[in-house]
Amino acid sequence: AQSVAQPEDQVNVAEGNPLTVKCTYSVSGNPYLFWYVQYPNRGLQFLLKYITGDNLVKGSYGFEAEFNKSQTSFHLKKPSALVSDSALYFCAVRDREAAGNKLTFGGGTRVLVKP
Amino acid sequence: KAGVTQTPRYLIKTRGQQVTLSCSPISGHRSVSWYQQTPGQGLQFLFEYFSETQRNKGNFPGRFSGRQFSNSRSEMNVSTLELGDSALYLCASSLGLAGGTSTDTQYFGPGTRLTVL
């Protein structure tokens, strides 16, 4: 079975400050890891993914995430947050050894960036 | 290239009715997955289709069904609607059936918001 935990329901940060959204995962095999963002009344927008190789993954809009196998974590980061980054962020995992495309999502973290 | 499109965007039904939602994947994408998003349960996987065949299924009752056509467009159907079926239904497409060594990314549509009264 695979699962994802996002321990913070909400993260508040001032504009210009670093932003971190936490994610830990559990899979029986090796993981593929994803971050998506959701704006109000919209679908999920792909930010970045970890497949293999370099543990630091760079994605869209200045976001990056670091894969840490020993801590089973995949935290999302942005060096300088913008008000427009305010949204709902989802971490997702897929077991590399499992057939199919099924993604298991965390509960989501709401990010509020204040001017 | 156009993104994933879903129709209708909003739907209001009453208990006991049935509903059909439609999803058109990104051109060239052959895999379509469906997810249900609710405030209480979050995002949950419904099923996945590839080459007109269901390849993967989540833990939902048989009232939830789907199909895929030869052009990769997909529909999902919910019969005998219940109040708890009120949700945002999201469709996602990817190039091909992922699993094993595939690294496909799923791209999501805007969703269909279903309200059951």
JSON list of C-alpha atoms in Angstrom, two decimals:
[
{"chain": "A", "resi": 1, "resn": "ALA", "atom": "CA", "xyz": [0.00, 0.00, 0.00]},
{"chain": "A", "resi": 2, "resn": "GLN", "atom": "CA", "xyz": [1.11, 3.55, -0.58]},
{"chain": "A", "resi": 3, "resn": "SER", "atom": "CA", "xyz": [0.35, 6.65, 1.47]},
{"chain": "A", "resi": 4, "resn": "VAL", "atom": "CA", "xyz": [1.30, 10.30, 1.72]},
{"chain": "A", "resi": 5, "resn": "ALA", "atom": "CA", "xyz": [1.24, 12.62, 4.71]},
{"chain": "A", "resi": 6, "resn": "GLN", "atom": "CA", "xyz": [1.24, 16.39, 4.60]},
{"chain": "A", "resi": 7, "resn": "PRO", "atom": "CA", "xyz": [1.49, 17.29, 8.27]},
{"chain": "A", "resi": 8, "resn": "GLU", "atom": "CA", "xyz": [0.48, 20.93, 7.94]},
{"chain": "A", "resi": 9, "resn": "ASP", "atom": "CA", "xyz": [-3.03, 21.89, 6.93]},
{"chain": "A", "resi": 10, "resn": "GLN", "atom": "CA", "xyz": [-1.92, 25.47, 6.36]},
{"chain": "A", "resi": 11, "resn": "VAL", "atom": "CA", "xyz": [1.33, 27.35, 5.98]},
{"chain": "A", "resi": 12, "resn": "ASN", "atom": "CA", "xyz": [1.50, 31.12, 6.38]},
{"chain": "A", "resi": 13, "resn": "VAL", "atom": "CA", "xyz": [4.46, 33.03, 5.03]},
{"chain": "A", "resi": 14, "resn": "ALA", "atom": "CA", "xyz": [5.27, 36.63, 4.27]},
{"chain": "A", "resi": 15, "resn": "GLU", "atom": "CA", "xyz": [5.93, 37.62, 0.68]},
{"chain": "A", "resi": 16, "resn": "GLY", "atom": "CA", "xyz": [9.63, 37.39, -0.11]},
{"chain": "A", "resi": 17, "resn": "ASN", "atom": "CA", "xyz": [10.31, 34.82, 2.60]},
{"chain": "A", "resi": 18, "resn": "PRO", "atom": "CA", "xyz": [11.20, 31.20, 1.91]},
{"chain": "A", "resi": 19, "resn": "LEU", "atom": "CA", "xyz": [8.33, 28.76, 1.56]},
{"chain": "A", "resi": 20, "resn": "THR", "atom": "CA", "xyz": [8.43, 25.10, 2.57]},
{"chain": "A", "resi": 21, "resn": "VAL", "atom": "CA", "xyz": [5.60, 22.60, 2.27]},
{"chain": "A", "resi": 22, "resn": "LYS", "atom": "CA", "xyz": [6.29, 19.25, 3.92]},
{"chain": "A", "resi": 23, "resn": "CYS", "atom": "CA", "xyz": [5.53, 15.80, 2.55]},
{"chain": "A", "resi": 24, "resn": "THR", "atom": "CA", "xyz": [6.39, 12.29, 3.72]},
{"chain": "A", "resi": 25, "resn": "TYR", "atom": "CA", "xyz": [5.48, 9.11, 1.91]},
{"chain": "A", "resi": 26, "resn": "SER", "atom": "CA", "xyz": [5.25, 5.38, 2.31]},
{"chain": "A", "resi": 27, "resn": "VAL", "atom": "CA", "xyz": [5.46, 2.80, -0.50]},
{"chain": "A", "resi": 28, "resn": "SER", "atom": "CA", "xyz": [6.41, -0.84, -0.55]},
{"chain": "A", "resi": 29, "resn": "GLY", "atom": "CA", "xyz": [8.76, -0.34, -3.47]},
{"chain": "A", "resi": 30, "resn": "ASN", "atom": "CA", "xyz": [10.55, 2.70, -4.86]},
{"chain": "A", "resi": 31, "resn": "PRO", "atom": "CA", "xyz": [8.58, 5.90, -5.32]},
{"chain": "A", "resi": 32, "resn": "TYR", "atom": "CA", "xyz": [7.74, 8.30, -8.05]},
{"chain": "A", "resi": 33, "resn": "LEU", "atom": "CA", "xyz": [6.86, 11.56, -6.32]},
{"chain": "A", "resi": 34, "resn": "PHE", "atom": "CA", "xyz": [4.88, 14.54, -7.58]},
{"chain": "A", "resi": 35, "resn": "TRP", "atom": "CA", "xyz": [3.78, 17.97, -6.50]},
{"chain": "A", "resi": 36, "resn": "TYR", "atom": "CA", "xyz": [0.63, 19.61, -7.81]},
{"chain": "A", "resi": 37, "resn": "VAL", "atom": "CA", "xyz": [-0.97, 22.96, -7.05]},
{"chain": "A", "resi": 38, "resn": "GLN", "atom": "CA", "xyz": [-4.67, 23.78, -7.13]},
{"chain": "A", "resi": 39, "resn": "TYR", "atom": "CA", "xyz": [-6.10, 27.26, -7.44]},
{"chain": "A", "resi": 40, "resn": "PRO", "atom": "CA", "xyz": [-9.76, 27.95, -6.51]},
{"chain": "A", "resi": 41, "resn": "ASN", "atom": "CA", "xyz": [-12.26, 26.31, -8.85]},
{"chain": "A", "resi": 42, "resn": "ARG", "atom": "CA", "xyz": [-9.50, 24.81, -10.94]},
{"chain": "A", "resi": 43, "resn": "GLY", "atom": "CA", "xyz": [-8.00, 21.39, -11.51]},
{"chain": "A", "resi": 44, "resn": "LEU", "atom": "CA", "xyz": [-4.56, 20.31, -10.39]},
{"chain": "A", "resi": 45, "resn": "GLN", "atom": "CA", "xyz": [-1.55, 21.89, -12.05]},
{"chain": "A", "resi": 46, "resn": "PHE", "atom": "CA", "xyz": [1.68, 19.89, -12.28]},
{"chain": "A", "resi": 47, "resn": "LEU", "atom": "CA", "xyz": [4.70, 21.50, -10.59]},
{"chain": "A", "resi": 48, "resn": "LEU", "atom": "CA", "xyz": [7.47, 18.90, -10.54]},
{"chain": "A", "resi": 49, "resn": "LYS", "atom": "CA", "xyz": [8.31, 15.24, -10.12]},
{"chain": "A", "resi": 50, "resn": "TYR", "atom": "CA", "xyz": [11.06, 13.00, -8.83]},
{"chain": "A", "resi": 51, "resn": "ILE", "atom": "CA", "xyz": [11.79, 9.92, -10.88]},
{"chain": "A", "resi": 52, "resn": "THR", "atom": "CA", "xyz": [15.40, 9.06, -10.27]},
{"chain": "A", "resi": 53, "resn": "GLY", "atom": "CA", "xyz": [18.81, 10.65, -10.17]},
{"chain": "A", "resi": 54, "resn": "ASP", "atom": "CA", "xyz": [19.51, 14.02, -8.59]},
{"chain": "A", "resi": 55, "resn": "ASN", "atom": "CA", "xyz": [17.68, 14.37, -5.29]},
{"chain": "A", "resi": 56, "resn": "LEU", "atom": "CA", "xyz": [17.01, 18.06, -5.91]},
{"chain": "A", "resi": 57, "resn": "VAL", "atom": "CA", "xyz": [14.30, 18.54, -8.49]},
{"chain": "A", "resi": 58, "resn": "LYS", "atom": "CA", "xyz": [13.51, 21.90, -10.06]},
{"chain": "A", "resi": 59, "resn": "GLY", "atom": "CA", "xyz": [10.06, 22.64, -11.39]},
{"chain": "A", "resi": 60, "resn": "SER", "atom": "CA", "xyz": [7.75, 25.36, -12.59]},
{"chain": "A", "resi": 61, "resn": "TYR", "atom": "CA", "xyz": [7.42, 28.89, -11.16]},
{"chain": "A", "resi": 62, "resn": "GLY", "atom": "CA", "xyz": [10.66, 28.70, -9.15]},
{"chain": "A", "resi": 63, "resn": "PHE", "atom": "CA", "xyz": [9.62, 25.70, -7.07]},
{"chain": "A", "resi": 64, "resn": "GLU", "atom": "CA", "xyz": [11.98, 22.89, -6.18]},
{"chain": "A", "resi": 65, "resn": "ALA", "atom": "CA", "xyz": [11.77, 19.78, -4.04]},
{"chain": "A", "resi": 66, "resn": "GLU", "atom": "CA", "xyz": [14.30, 17.58, -2.35]},
{"chain": "A", "resi": 67, "resn": "PHE", "atom": "CA", "xyz": [13.94, 13.81, -2.26]},
{"chain": "A", "resi": 68, "resn": "ASN", "atom": "CA", "xyz": [15.28, 12.25, 0.93]},
{"chain": "A", "resi": 69, "resn": "LYS", "atom": "CA", "xyz": [15.10, 8.48, 0.85]},
{"chain": "A", "resi": 70, "resn": "SER", "atom": "CA", "xyz": [16.24, 7.89, 4.44]},
{"chain": "A", "resi": 71, "resn": "GLN", "atom": "CA", "xyz": [13.58, 10.24, 5.79]},
{"chain": "A", "resi": 72, "resn": "THR", "atom": "CA", "xyz": [11.02, 9.23, 3.12]},
{"chain": "A", "resi": 73, "resn": "SER", "atom": "CA", "xyz": [10.35, 12.90, 2.48]},
{"chain": "A", "resi": 74, "resn": "PHE", "atom": "CA", "xyz": [9.82, 15.11, -0.53]},
{"chain": "A", "resi": 75, "resn": "HIS", "atom": "CA", "xyz": [9.46, 18.67, 0.75]},
{"chain": "A", "resi": 76, "resn": "LEU", "atom": "CA", "xyz": [8.50, 21.45, -1.65]},
{"chain": "A", "resi": 77, "resn": "LYS", "atom": "CA", "xyz": [10.44, 24.70, -1.43]},
{"chain": "A", "resi": 78, "resn": "LYS", "atom": "CA", "xyz": [10.56, 28.14, -2.94]},
{"chain": "A", "resi": 79, "resn": "PRO", "atom": "CA", "xyz": [13.28, 30.62, -1.97]},
{"chain": "A", "resi": 80, "resn": "SER", "atom": "CA", "xyz": [11.08, 33.71, -2.19]},
{"chain": "A", "resi": 81, "resn": "ALA", "atom": "CA", "xyz": [7.30, 33.37, -2.00]},
{"chain": "A", "resi": 82, "resn": "LEU", "atom": "CA", "xyz": [4.87, 35.50, -3.97]},
{"chain": "A", "resi": 83, "resn": "VAL", "atom": "CA", "xyz": [1.31, 36.45, -3.06]},
{"chain": "A", "resi": 84, "resn": "SER", "atom": "CA", "xyz": [0.26, 34.59, -6.22]},
{"chain": "A", "resi": 85, "resn": "ASP", "atom": "CA", "xyz": [1.66, 31.36, -4.73]},
{"chain": "A", "resi": 86, "resn": "SER", "atom": "CA", "xyz": [-1.30, 31.28, -2.36]},
{"chain": "A", "resi": 87, "resn": "ALA", "atom": "CA", "xyz": [-3.08, 28.04, -3.25]},
{"chain": "A", "resi": 88, "resn": "LEU", "atom": "CA", "xyz": [-3.64, 24.43, -2.20]},
{"chain": "A", "resi": 89, "resn": "TYR", "atom": "CA", "xyz": [-0.63, 22.15, -2.68]},
{"chain": "A", "resi": 90, "resn": "PHE", "atom": "CA", "xyz": [-0.76, 18.39, -3.02]},
{"chain": "A", "resi": 91, "resn": "CYS", "atom": "CA", "xyz": [2.01, 15.83, -2.78]},
{"chain": "A", "resi": 92, "resn": "ALA", "atom": "CA", "xyz": [1.43, 12.50, -4.53]},
{"chain": "A", "resi": 93, "resn": "VAL", "atom": "CA", "xyz": [3.21, 9.16, -4.78]},
{"chain": "A", "resi": 94, "resn": "ARG", "atom": "CA", "xyz": [3.16, 6.26, -7.16]},
{"chain": "A", "resi": 95, "resn": "ASP", "atom": "CA", "xyz": [4.86, 2.96, -6.42]},
{"chain": "A", "resi": 96, "resn": "ARG", "atom": "CA", "xyz": [7.39, 2.37, -9.17]},
{"chain": "A", "resi": 97, "resn": "GLU", "atom": "CA", "xyz": [6.84, -1.37, -9.01]},
{"chain": "A", "resi": 98, "resn": "ALA", "atom": "CA", "xyz": [3.06, -1.16, -9.18]},
{"chain": "A", "resi": 99, "resn": "ALA", "atom": "CA", "xyz": [1.22, -1.44, -12.46]},
{"chain": "A", "resi": 100, "resn": "GLY", "atom": "CA", "xyz": [-0.91, 1.42, -13.61]},
{"chain": "A", "resi": 101, "resn": "ASN", "atom": "CA", "xyz": [-1.04, 5.13, -13.09]},
{"chain": "A", "resi": 102, "resn": "LYS", "atom": "CA", "xyz": [-2.72, 5.34, -9.70]},
{"chain": "A", "resi": 103, "resn": "LEU", "atom": "CA", "xyz": [-1.58, 8.34, -7.71]},
{"chain": "A", "resi": 104, "resn": "THR", "atom": "CA", "xyz": [-2.07, 8.49, -3.96]},
{"chain": "A", "resi": 105, "resn": "PHE", "atom": "CA", "xyz": [-2.39, 12.05, -2.70]},
{"chain": "A", "resi": 106, "resn": "GLY", "atom": "CA", "xyz": [-1.74, 13.70, 0.61]},
{"chain": "A", "resi": 107, "resn": "GLY", "atom": "CA", "xyz": [-4.48, 15.72, 2.24]},
{"chain": "A", "resi": 108, "resn": "GLY", "atom": "CA", "xyz": [-3.17, 18.98, 0.86]},
{"chain": "A", "resi": 109, "resn": "THR", "atom": "CA", "xyz": [-1.56, 22.03, 2.43]},
{"chain": "A", "resi": 110, "resn": "ARG", "atom": "CA", "xyz": [-3.07, 25.46, 2.03]},
{"chain": "A", "resi": 111, "resn": "VAL", "atom": "CA", "xyz": [-0.42, 28.12, 1.51]},
{"chain": "A", "resi": 112, "resn": "LEU", "atom": "CA", "xyz": [-1.21, 31.71, 2.36]},
{"chain": "A", "resi": 113, "resn": "VAL", "atom": "CA", "xyz": [1.37, 34.30, 1.33]},
{"chain": "A", "resi": 114, "resn": "LYS", "atom": "CA", "xyz": [0.76, 37.67, 2.91]},
{"chain": "A", "resi": 115, "resn": "PRO", "atom": "CA", "xyz": [1.97, 40.92, 1.33]},
{"chain": "B", "resi": 1, "resn": "LYS", "atom": "CA", "xyz": [-1.61, 21.91, -27.51]},
{"chain": "B", "resi": 2, "resn": "ALA", "atom": "CA", "xyz": [-4.99, 21.94, -25.78]},
{"chain": "B", "resi": 3, "resn": "GLY", "atom": "CA", "xyz": [-5.18, 20.62, -22.24]},
{"chain": "B", "resi": 4, "resn": "VAL", "atom": "CA", "xyz": [-7.52, 18.10, -20.72]},
{"chain": "B", "resi": 5, "resn": "THR", "atom": "CA", "xyz": [-11.13, 19.16, -21.11]},
{"chain": "B", "resi": 6, "resn": "GLN", "atom": "CA", "xyz": [-14.06, 18.04, -19.01]},
{"chain": "B", "resi": 7, "resn": "THR", "atom": "CA", "xyz": [-17.75, 18.55, -19.59]},
{"chain": "B", "resi": 8, "resn": "PRO", "atom": "CA", "xyz": [-19.93, 19.70, -18.08]},
{"chain": "B", "resi": 9, "resn": "ARG", "atom": "CA", "xyz": [-18.15, 21.91, -15.58]},
{"chain": "B", "resi": 10, "resn": "TYR", "atom": "CA", "xyz": [-21.08, 22.03, -13.18]},
{"chain": "B", "resi": 11, "resn": "LEU", "atom": "CA", "xyz": [-23.94, 19.63, -12.62]},
{"chain": "B", "resi": 12, "resn": "ILE", "atom": "CA", "xyz": [-26.84, 19.51, -10.19]},
{"chain": "B", "resi": 13, "resn": "LYS", "atom": "CA", "xyz": [-28.73, 16.24, -9.73]},
{"chain": "B", "resi": 14, "resn": "THR", "atom": "CA", "xyz": [-31.12, 14.76, -7.20]},
{"chain": "B", "resi": 15, "resn": "ARG", "atom": "CA", "xyz": [-30.72, 11.56, -5.21]},
{"chain": "B", "resi": 16, "resn": "GLY", "atom": "CA", "xyz": [-31.43, 8.43, -7.17]},
{"chain": "B", "resi": 17, "resn": "GLN", "atom": "CA", "xyz": [-30.62, 9.93, -10.56]},
{"chain": "B", "resi": 18, "resn": "GLN", "atom": "CA", "xyz": [-27.65, 8.94, -12.65]},
{"chain": "B", "resi": 19, "resn": "VAL", "atom": "CA", "xyz": [-25.02, 11.13, -14.25]},
{"chain": "B", "resi": 20, "resn": "THR", "atom": "CA", "xyz": [-22.42, 10.88, -17.01]},
{"chain": "B", "resi": 21, "resn": "LEU", "atom": "CA", "xyz": [-19.27, 12.97, -17.04]},
{"chain": "B", "resi": 22, "resn": "SER", "atom": "CA", "xyz": [-16.99, 13.35, -20.04]},
{"chain": "B", "resi": 23, "resn": "CYS", "atom": "CA", "xyz": [-13.26, 13.80, -20.39]},
{"chain": "B", "resi": 24, "resn": "SER", "atom": "CA", "xyz": [-11.15, 14.53, -23.48]},
{"chain": "B", "resi": 25, "resn": "PRO", "atom": "CA", "xyz": [-7.45, 13.90, -22.90]},
{"chain": "B", "resi": 26, "resn": "ILE", "atom": "CA", "xyz": [-4.54, 15.84, -24.31]},
{"chain": "B", "resi": 27, "resn": "SER", "atom": "CA", "xyz": [-4.00, 14.94, -27.95]},
{"chain": "B", "resi": 28, "resn": "GLY", "atom": "CA", "xyz": [-1.80, 11.85, -28.17]},
{"chain": "B", "resi": 29, "resn": "HIS", "atom": "CA", "xyz": [-2.41, 10.78, -24.59]},
{"chain": "B", "resi": 30, "resn": "ARG", "atom": "CA", "xyz": [-3.81, 7.29, -24.28]},
{"chain": "B", "resi": 31, "resn": "SER", "atom": "CA", "xyz": [-4.26, 6.85, -20.54]},
{"chain": "B", "resi": 32, "resn": "VAL", "atom": "CA", "xyz": [-7.11, 8.48, -18.65]},
{"chain": "B", "resi": 33, "resn": "SER", "atom": "CA", "xyz": [-7.58, 8.36, -14.89]},
{"chain": "B", "resi": 34, "resn": "TRP", "atom": "CA", "xyz": [-10.45, 9.65, -12.77]},
{"chain": "B", "resi": 35, "resn": "TYR", "atom": "CA", "xyz": [-10.31, 11.03, -9.24]},
{"chain": "B", "resi": 36, "resn": "GLN", "atom": "CA", "xyz": [-12.90, 12.22, -6.77]},
{"chain": "B", "resi": 37, "resn": "GLN", "atom": "CA", "xyz": [-12.11, 15.23, -4.59]},
{"chain": "B", "resi": 38, "resn": "THR", "atom": "CA", "xyz": [-14.14, 15.99, -1.47]},
{"chain": "B", "resi": 39, "resn": "PRO", "atom": "CA", "xyz": [-13.35, 18.14, 1.58]},
{"chain": "B", "resi": 40, "resn": "GLY", "atom": "CA", "xyz": [-13.61, 15.12, 3.88]},
{"chain": "B", "resi": 41, "resn": "GLN", "atom": "CA", "xyz": [-11.83, 12.39, 1.90]},
{"chain": "B", "resi": 42, "resn": "GLY", "atom": "CA", "xyz": [-9.49, 14.48, -0.20]},
{"chain": "B", "resi": 43, "resn": "LEU", "atom": "CA", "xyz": [-8.38, 13.17, -3.57]},
{"chain": "B", "resi": 44, "resn": "GLN", "atom": "CA", "xyz": [-9.24, 9.53, -4.20]},
{"chain": "B", "resi": 45, "resn": "PHE", "atom": "CA", "xyz": [-8.48, 7.40, -7.23]},
{"chain": "B", "resi": 46, "resn": "LEU", "atom": "CA", "xyz": [-11.52, 6.01, -9.04]},
{"chain": "B", "resi": 47, "resn": "PHE", "atom": "CA", "xyz": [-10.19, 4.14, -12.06]},
{"chain": "B", "resi": 48, "resn": "GLU", "atom": "CA", "xyz": [-7.82, 4.23, -15.00]},
{"chain": "B", "resi": 49, "resn": "TYR", "atom": "CA", "xyz": [-8.38, 3.38, -18.65]},
{"chain": "B", "resi": 50, "resn": "PHE", "atom": "CA", "xyz": [-5.92, 2.59, -21.38]},
{"chain": "B", "resi": 51, "resn": "SER", "atom": "CA", "xyz": [-6.77, 1.36, -24.87]},
{"chain": "B", "resi": 52, "resn": "GLU", "atom": "CA", "xyz": [-10.46, 1.15, -23.99]},
{"chain": "B", "resi": 53, "resn": "THR", "atom": "CA", "xyz": [-9.74, -1.20, -21.08]},
{"chain": "B", "resi": 54, "resn": "GLN", "atom": "CA", "xyz": [-9.97, -0.55, -17.39]},
{"chain": "B", "resi": 55, "resn": "ARG", "atom": "CA", "xyz": [-6.48, -1.18, -16.04]},
{"chain": "B", "resi": 56, "resn": "ASN", "atom": "CA", "xyz": [-6.80, -0.09, -12.45]},
{"chain": "B", "resi": 57, "resn": "LYS", "atom": "CA", "xyz": [-9.64, 0.50, -10.01]},
{"chain": "B", "resi": 58, "resn": "GLY", "atom": "CA", "xyz": [-9.96, 2.24, -6.67]},
{"chain": "B", "resi": 59, "resn": "ASN", "atom": "CA", "xyz": [-12.20, 1.37, -3.74]},
{"chain": "B", "resi": 60, "resn": "PHE", "atom": "CA", "xyz": [-15.50, 2.73, -4.91]},
{"chain": "B", "resi": 61, "resn": "PRO", "atom": "CA", "xyz": [-18.85, 0.92, -5.16]},
{"chain": "B", "resi": 62, "resn": "GLY", "atom": "CA", "xyz": [-20.09, -0.53, -8.41]},
{"chain": "B", "resi": 63, "resn": "ARG", "atom": "CA", "xyz": [-22.34, 2.49, -8.92]},
{"chain": "B", "resi": 64, "resn": "PHE", "atom": "CA", "xyz": [-19.24, 4.19, -10.27]},
{"chain": "B", "resi": 65, "resn": "SER", "atom": "CA", "xyz": [-18.27, 3.00, -13.71]},
{"chain": "B", "resi": 66, "resn": "GLY", "atom": "CA", "xyz": [-16.42, 4.26, -16.71]},
{"chain": "B", "resi": 67, "resn": "ARG", "atom": "CA", "xyz": [-15.39, 3.58, -20.22]},
{"chain": "B", "resi": 68, "resn": "GLN", "atom": "CA", "xyz": [-12.94, 4.76, -22.82]},
{"chain": "B", "resi": 69, "resn": "PHE", "atom": "CA", "xyz": [-13.48, 5.16, -26.51]},
{"chain": "B", "resi": 70, "resn": "SER", "atom": "CA", "xyz": [-11.14, 4.43, -29.40]},
{"chain": "B", "resi": 71, "resn": "ASN", "atom": "CA", "xyz": [-10.16, 8.12, -29.59]},
{"chain": "B", "resi": 72, "resn": "SER", "atom": "CA", "xyz": [-9.10, 7.93, -25.89]},
{"chain": "B", "resi": 73, "resn": "ARG", "atom": "CA", "xyz": [-12.00, 10.09, -24.70]},
{"chain": "B", "resi": 74, "resn": "SER", "atom": "CA", "xyz": [-13.46, 8.76, -21.50]},
{"chain": "B", "resi": 75, "resn": "GLU", "atom": "CA", "xyz": [-16.74, 8.92, -19.66]},
{"chain": "B", "resi": 76, "resn": "MET", "atom": "CA", "xyz": [-17.60, 8.05, -16.11]},
{"chain": "B", "resi": 77, "resn": "ASN", "atom": "CA", "xyz": [-21.07, 7.21, -14.92]},
{"chain": "B", "resi": 78, "resn": "VAL", "atom": "CA", "xyz": [-22.54, 7.30, -11.45]},
{"chain": "B", "resi": 79, "resn": "SER", "atom": "CA", "xyz": [-25.86, 5.57, -10.97]},
{"chain": "B", "resi": 80, "resn": "THR", "atom": "CA", "xyz": [-28.34, 5.92, -8.12]},
{"chain": "B", "resi": 81, "resn": "LEU", "atom": "CA", "xyz": [-26.75, 9.11, -6.87]},
{"chain": "B", "resi": 82, "resn": "GLU", "atom": "CA", "xyz": [-26.33, 9.65, -3.14]},
{"chain": "B", "resi": 83, "resn": "LEU", "atom": "CA", "xyz": [-25.75, 12.90, -1.26]},
{"chain": "B", "resi": 84, "resn": "GLY", "atom": "CA", "xyz": [-22.21, 11.76, -0.53]},
{"chain": "B", "resi": 85, "resn": "ASP", "atom": "CA", "xyz": [-21.40, 11.67, -4.23]},
{"chain": "B", "resi": 86, "resn": "SER", "atom": "CA", "xyz": [-21.28, 15.46, -4.27]},
{"chain": "B", "resi": 87, "resn": "ALA", "atom": "CA", "xyz": [-17.70, 16.22, -5.22]},
{"chain": "B", "resi": 88, "resn": "LEU", "atom": "CA", "xyz": [-15.29, 17.60, -7.76]},
{"chain": "B", "resi": 89, "resn": "TYR", "atom": "CA", "xyz": [-14.53, 14.87, -10.28]},
{"chain": "B", "resi": 90, "resn": "LEU", "atom": "CA", "xyz": [-11.15, 15.25, -11.90]},
{"chain": "B", "resi": 91, "resn": "CYS", "atom": "CA", "xyz": [-9.88, 13.57, -15.01]},
{"chain": "B", "resi": 92, "resn": "ALA", "atom": "CA", "xyz": [-6.18, 13.21, -15.76]},
{"chain": "B", "resi": 93, "resn": "SER", "atom": "CA", "xyz": [-4.43, 12.07, -18.89]},
{"chain": "B", "resi": 94, "resn": "SER", "atom": "CA", "xyz": [-0.95, 10.80, -19.59]},
{"chain": "B", "resi": 95, "resn": "LEU", "atom": "CA", "xyz": [0.93, 9.53, -22.60]},
{"chain": "B", "resi": 96, "resn": "GLY", "atom": "CA", "xyz": [0.64, 5.84, -21.93]},
{"chain": "B", "resi": 97, "resn": "LEU", "atom": "CA", "xyz": [0.01, 3.29, -19.28]},
{"chain": "B", "resi": 98, "resn": "ALA", "atom": "CA", "xyz": [2.41, 4.03, -16.47]},
{"chain": "B", "resi": 99, "resn": "GLY", "atom": "CA", "xyz": [3.82, 1.58, -14.09]},
{"chain": "B", "resi": 100, "resn": "GLY", "atom": "CA", "xyz": [7.11, -0.13, -13.77]},
{"chain": "B", "resi": 101, "resn": "THR", "atom": "CA", "xyz": [9.71, 2.01, -15.47]},
{"chain": "B", "resi": 102, "resn": "SER", "atom": "CA", "xyz": [7.33, 4.52, -17.04]},
{"chain": "B", "resi": 103, "resn": "THR", "atom": "CA", "xyz": [7.75, 8.08, -15.85]},
{"chain": "B", "resi": 104, "resn": "ASP", "atom": "CA", "xyz": [4.58, 9.58, -17.29]},
{"chain": "B", "resi": 105, "resn": "THR", "atom": "CA", "xyz": [3.13, 12.68, -15.70]},
{"chain": "B", "resi": 106, "resn": "GLN", "atom": "CA", "xyz": [-0.62, 12.97, -15.29]},
{"chain": "B", "resi": 107, "resn": "TYR", "atom": "CA", "xyz": [-2.14, 16.25, -16.42]},
{"chain": "B", "resi": 108, "resn": "PHE", "atom": "CA", "xyz": [-5.46, 17.22, -14.92]},
{"chain": "B", "resi": 109, "resn": "GLY", "atom": "CA", "xyz": [-8.53, 18.84, -16.34]},
{"chain": "B", "resi": 110, "resn": "PRO", "atom": "CA", "xyz": [-10.52, 21.57, -14.56]},
{"chain": "B", "resi": 111, "resn": "GLY", "atom": "CA", "xyz": [-12.98, 19.07, -13.13]},
{"chain": "B", "resi": 112, "resn": "THR", "atom": "CA", "xyz": [-16.73, 18.65, -13.04]},
{"chain": "B", "resi": 113, "resn": "ARG", "atom": "CA", "xyz": [-18.41, 19.81, -9.85]},
{"chain": "B", "resi": 114, "resn": "LEU", "atom": "CA", "xyz": [-21.33, 17.54, -9.10]},
{"chain": "B", "resi": 115, "resn": "THR", "atom": "CA", "xyz": [-23.91, 18.57, -6.53]},
{"chain": "B", "resi": 116, "resn": "VAL", "atom": "CA", "xyz": [-26.46, 15.99, -5.41]},
{"chain": "B", "resi": 117, "resn": "LEU", "atom": "CA", "xyz": [-29.59, 17.38, -3.73]}
]
